[in-house]
mmCIF file of C-alpha atoms in Angstrom:
data_model
loop_
_atom_site.group_PDB
_atom_site.id
_atom_site.type_symbol
_atom_site.label_atom_id
_atom_site.label_comp_id
_atom_site.label_asym_id
_atom_site.label_seq_id
_atom_site.Cartn_x
_atom_site.Cartn_y
_atom_site.Cartn_z
ATOM 1 C CA MET A 1 0.000 0.000 0.000
ATOM 2 C CA GLN A 2 1.276 3.428 -0.893
ATOM 3 C CA PRO A 3 1.603 6.053 1.847
ATOM 4 C CA TYR A 4 -0.795 8.979 1.808
ATOM 5 C CA THR A 5 0.394 12.142 0.140
ATOM 6 C CA ALA A 6 -0.468 15.501 1.676
ATOM 7 C CA ASP A 7 -3.152 16.196 -0.937
ATOM 8 C CA ILE A 8 -4.829 12.796 -0.442
ATOM 9 C CA ALA A 9 -4.712 12.412 3.347
ATOM 10 C CA PRO A 10 -7.617 14.795 4.115
ATOM 11 C CA LEU A 11 -9.875 12.963 1.617
ATOM 12 C CA VAL A 12 -9.380 9.400 2.870
ATOM 13 C CA GLU A 13 -11.809 9.408 5.795
ATOM 14 C CA PRO A 14 -14.597 11.319 4.000
ATOM 15 C CA VAL A 15 -14.409 8.882 1.061
ATOM 16 C CA ARG A 16 -14.422 5.900 3.435
ATOM 17 C CA ASP A 17 -17.441 7.333 5.238
ATOM 18 C CA ALA A 18 -19.312 7.958 1.971
ATOM 19 C CA ALA A 19 -18.520 4.427 0.740
ATOM 20 C CA ARG A 20 -19.873 2.894 3.962
ATOM 21 C CA ARG A 21 -23.047 4.961 3.677
ATOM 22 C CA LEU A 22 -23.485 3.946 0.024
ATOM 23 C CA VAL A 23 -23.185 0.276 0.930
ATOM 24 C CA ARG A 24 -25.838 0.686 3.623
ATOM 25 C CA GLU A 25 -28.225 2.822 1.557
ATOM 26 C CA LEU A 26 -28.012 0.498 -1.448
ATOM 27 C CA GLY A 27 -28.972 -2.433 0.778
ATOM 28 C CA PHE A 28 -25.734 -4.416 0.798
ATOM 29 C CA MET A 29 -25.958 -4.971 4.558
ATOM 30 C CA GLN A 30 -29.233 -6.864 4.104
ATOM 31 C CA PRO A 31 -29.317 -10.619 3.454
ATOM 32 C CA THR A 32 -30.940 -10.013 0.051
ATOM 33 C CA LEU A 33 -30.496 -7.256 -2.520
ATOM 34 C CA ALA A 34 -32.761 -5.183 -4.781
ATOM 35 C CA GLY A 35 -35.962 -6.788 -3.546
ATOM 36 C CA SER A 36 -34.876 -10.004 -5.256
ATOM 37 C CA GLY A 37 -34.577 -12.435 -2.367
ATOM 38 C CA LEU A 38 -31.029 -13.111 -3.633
ATOM 39 C CA SER A 39 -27.685 -12.407 -2.008
ATOM 40 C CA PRO A 40 -25.626 -9.477 -3.284
ATOM 41 C CA SER A 41 -23.165 -11.872 -4.948
ATOM 42 C CA ALA A 42 -26.022 -13.721 -6.691
ATOM 43 C CA VAL A 43 -27.478 -10.432 -7.957
ATOM 44 C CA HIS A 44 -24.092 -9.385 -9.301
ATOM 45 C CA ALA A 45 -23.604 -12.772 -10.969
ATOM 46 C CA LEU A 46 -26.942 -12.397 -12.771
ATOM 47 C CA ILE A 47 -26.007 -8.874 -13.863
ATOM 48 C CA GLU A 48 -22.637 -10.013 -15.240
ATOM 49 C CA ILE A 49 -24.190 -12.913 -17.131
ATOM 50 C CA GLY A 50 -26.969 -10.666 -18.404
ATOM 51 C CA ARG A 51 -24.471 -8.060 -19.640
ATOM 52 C CA HIS A 52 -22.328 -10.583 -21.488
ATOM 53 C CA GLY A 53 -24.864 -13.212 -22.566
ATOM 54 C CA THR A 54 -22.859 -16.071 -21.036
ATOM 55 C CA ARG A 55 -20.099 -16.341 -18.447
ATOM 56 C CA THR A 56 -18.022 -19.193 -17.106
ATOM 57 C CA GLY A 57 -17.316 -19.676 -13.436
ATOM 58 C CA ALA A 58 -13.738 -18.467 -13.929
ATOM 59 C CA GLU A 59 -14.922 -15.322 -15.714
ATOM 60 C CA LEU A 60 -17.393 -14.603 -12.919
ATOM 61 C CA SER A 61 -14.778 -15.257 -10.272
ATOM 62 C CA ALA A 62 -12.528 -12.620 -11.850
ATOM 63 C CA ALA A 63 -15.325 -10.112 -12.509
ATOM 64 C CA LEU A 64 -16.801 -10.392 -9.005
ATOM 65 C CA ALA A 65 -13.454 -10.711 -7.187
ATOM 66 C CA LEU A 66 -14.651 -13.904 -5.458
ATOM 67 C CA GLU A 67 -12.951 -17.233 -4.861
ATOM 68 C CA LYS A 68 -13.671 -19.867 -7.500
ATOM 69 C CA SER A 69 -15.093 -22.253 -4.904
ATOM 70 C CA SER A 70 -17.553 -19.600 -3.678
ATOM 71 C CA VAL A 71 -18.602 -18.831 -7.243
ATOM 72 C CA SER A 72 -19.044 -22.523 -7.987
ATOM 73 C CA ARG A 73 -21.440 -22.944 -5.037
ATOM 74 C CA LEU A 74 -23.251 -19.736 -5.976
ATOM 75 C CA LEU A 75 -23.727 -20.855 -9.575
ATOM 76 C CA ALA A 76 -24.988 -24.261 -8.472
ATOM 77 C CA ARG A 77 -27.651 -22.534 -6.323
ATOM 78 C CA LEU A 78 -28.659 -20.260 -9.214
ATOM 79 C CA CYS A 79 -28.929 -23.262 -11.561
ATOM 80 C CA ASP A 80 -30.924 -25.219 -8.974
ATOM 81 C CA GLY A 81 -33.214 -22.197 -8.588
ATOM 82 C CA GLY A 82 -33.909 -22.170 -12.312
ATOM 83 C CA LEU A 83 -32.207 -18.805 -12.948
ATOM 84 C CA LEU A 84 -29.244 -20.135 -14.944
ATOM 85 C CA ARG A 85 -28.618 -22.968 -17.364
ATOM 86 C CA PRO A 86 -25.259 -24.364 -18.429
ATOM 87 C CA GLY A 87 -24.402 -24.342 -22.104
ATOM 88 C CA PRO A 88 -22.105 -26.669 -24.022
ATOM 89 C CA ALA A 89 -18.529 -26.853 -22.775
ATOM 90 C CA ARG A 90 -16.189 -24.540 -24.674
ATOM 91 C CA ASP A 91 -12.995 -26.470 -24.174
ATOM 92 C CA GLY A 92 -14.100 -29.616 -22.392
ATOM 93 C CA ARG A 93 -13.556 -28.117 -18.960
ATOM 94 C CA GLU A 94 -15.841 -25.210 -18.238
ATOM 95 C CA ARG A 95 -19.362 -24.609 -19.383
ATOM 96 C CA PRO A 96 -20.660 -21.096 -19.958
ATOM 97 C CA LEU A 97 -23.820 -20.235 -18.089
ATOM 98 C CA ALA A 98 -26.747 -18.245 -19.477
ATOM 99 C CA LEU A 99 -29.878 -16.797 -17.968
ATOM 100 C CA THR A 100 -33.065 -18.817 -18.236
ATOM 101 C CA ARG A 101 -36.417 -17.148 -18.878
ATOM 102 C CA LYS A 102 -36.864 -16.950 -15.096
ATOM 103 C CA GLY A 103 -33.346 -15.532 -14.770
ATOM 104 C CA ARG A 104 -34.059 -12.845 -17.382
ATOM 105 C CA ALA A 105 -37.281 -11.894 -15.584
ATOM 106 C CA THR A 106 -35.454 -11.763 -12.251
ATOM 107 C CA LEU A 107 -32.710 -9.594 -13.758
ATOM 108 C CA ALA A 108 -35.311 -7.266 -15.302
ATOM 109 C CA ALA A 109 -36.915 -6.814 -11.868
ATOM 110 C CA ILE A 110 -33.494 -6.179 -10.276
ATOM 111 C CA ASP A 111 -32.628 -3.632 -12.973
ATOM 112 C CA GLY A 112 -35.979 -1.889 -12.536
ATOM 113 C CA PHE A 113 -35.532 -1.709 -8.767
ATOM 114 C CA ALA A 114 -31.985 -0.383 -9.096
ATOM 115 C CA ARG A 115 -32.822 2.163 -11.790
ATOM 116 C CA GLY A 116 -35.657 3.498 -9.633
ATOM 117 C CA GLN A 117 -33.406 3.712 -6.586
ATOM 118 C CA VAL A 118 -30.699 5.608 -8.492
ATOM 119 C CA ALA A 119 -33.137 7.865 -10.366
ATOM 120 C CA GLU A 120 -34.880 8.842 -7.126
ATOM 121 C CA ALA A 121 -31.573 9.802 -5.510
ATOM 122 C CA LEU A 122 -30.317 11.698 -8.573
ATOM 123 C CA ALA A 123 -33.596 13.610 -8.809
ATOM 124 C CA LYS A 124 -32.871 15.097 -5.375
ATOM 125 C CA MET A 125 -29.674 16.758 -6.703
ATOM 126 C CA PRO A 126 -29.165 19.813 -8.877
ATOM 127 C CA PRO A 127 -28.368 18.790 -12.493
ATOM 128 C CA PRO A 128 -24.650 19.763 -12.423
ATOM 129 C CA GLU A 129 -24.095 17.589 -9.351
ATOM 130 C CA ARG A 130 -25.707 14.580 -11.015
ATOM 131 C CA MET A 131 -22.957 14.408 -13.636
ATOM 132 C CA ALA A 132 -20.292 14.956 -10.986
ATOM 133 C CA VAL A 133 -21.651 11.967 -9.048
ATOM 134 C CA ALA A 134 -21.782 9.742 -12.132
ATOM 135 C CA ASP A 135 -18.268 10.709 -13.229
ATOM 136 C CA GLY A 136 -16.816 10.542 -9.725
ATOM 137 C CA LEU A 137 -18.242 7.122 -8.899
ATOM 138 C CA SER A 138 -17.050 5.708 -12.213
ATOM 139 C CA LEU A 139 -13.540 7.080 -11.738
ATOM 140 C CA TYR A 140 -13.393 5.831 -8.145
ATOM 141 C CA ALA A 141 -14.639 2.340 -9.084
ATOM 142 C CA ASP A 142 -12.066 2.145 -11.896
ATOM 143 C CA ALA A 143 -9.284 3.219 -9.512
ATOM 144 C CA LEU A 144 -10.320 0.582 -6.963
ATOM 145 C CA ALA A 145 -10.432 -2.089 -9.682
ATOM 146 C CA GLY A 146 -6.973 -1.005 -10.818
ATOM 147 C CA ARG A 147 -5.617 -1.853 -7.354
ATOM 148 C CA ARG A 148 -6.313 -5.540 -8.016
ATOM 149 C CA GLY A 149 -5.280 -5.395 -11.650
ATOM 150 C CA ALA A 150 -8.826 -5.556 -12.981
ATOM 151 C CA PRO A 151 -9.632 -3.623 -16.146
ATOM 152 C CA ALA A 152 -11.781 -0.508 -16.033
ATOM 153 C CA ALA A 153 -15.482 -0.993 -16.604
ATOM 154 C CA ASP A 154 -16.463 -1.923 -20.125
ATOM 155 C CA GLY A 155 -19.726 -1.218 -21.854
ATOM 156 C CA ASP A 156 -22.676 0.459 -20.251
ATOM 157 C CA PRO A 157 -22.531 0.856 -16.495
ATOM 158 C CA VAL A 158 -24.947 -1.173 -14.408
ATOM 159 C CA ALA A 159 -26.443 0.496 -11.361
ATOM 160 C CA ILE A 160 -27.336 -1.368 -8.207
#
């Protein structure tokens, strides 16, 4: 970890505080997320698969920054729940997973919930601040991802 520089030190605690409040306000402290009855990691797995069409366990493990064994158990639960279906193996080892009809409907409900939550919060801000929030959160998320060597976000952002 790099030491704080004089220009960064005064910002560390306010950013940490804001991040904690975001986590709480977005519902990540609850056992389920976005009114879905699913865990936060399950919701994020559905979003990743929905964004890309299919994903393997290894791809999800990297995208979600979770251990492969945790992702494997998570995917088994989502398949058992009828939200995902495995496709044909790409290379004989790992099978890509896709959303089922039920999975697509669940993801649509999650997206609707999340869009409403974000839109309601943004509507409470003056227009210039809305763009500052969108830009700032994107930059901050990319910087955090860069710490673990993950690429910056690709494609359209997904709000939770």
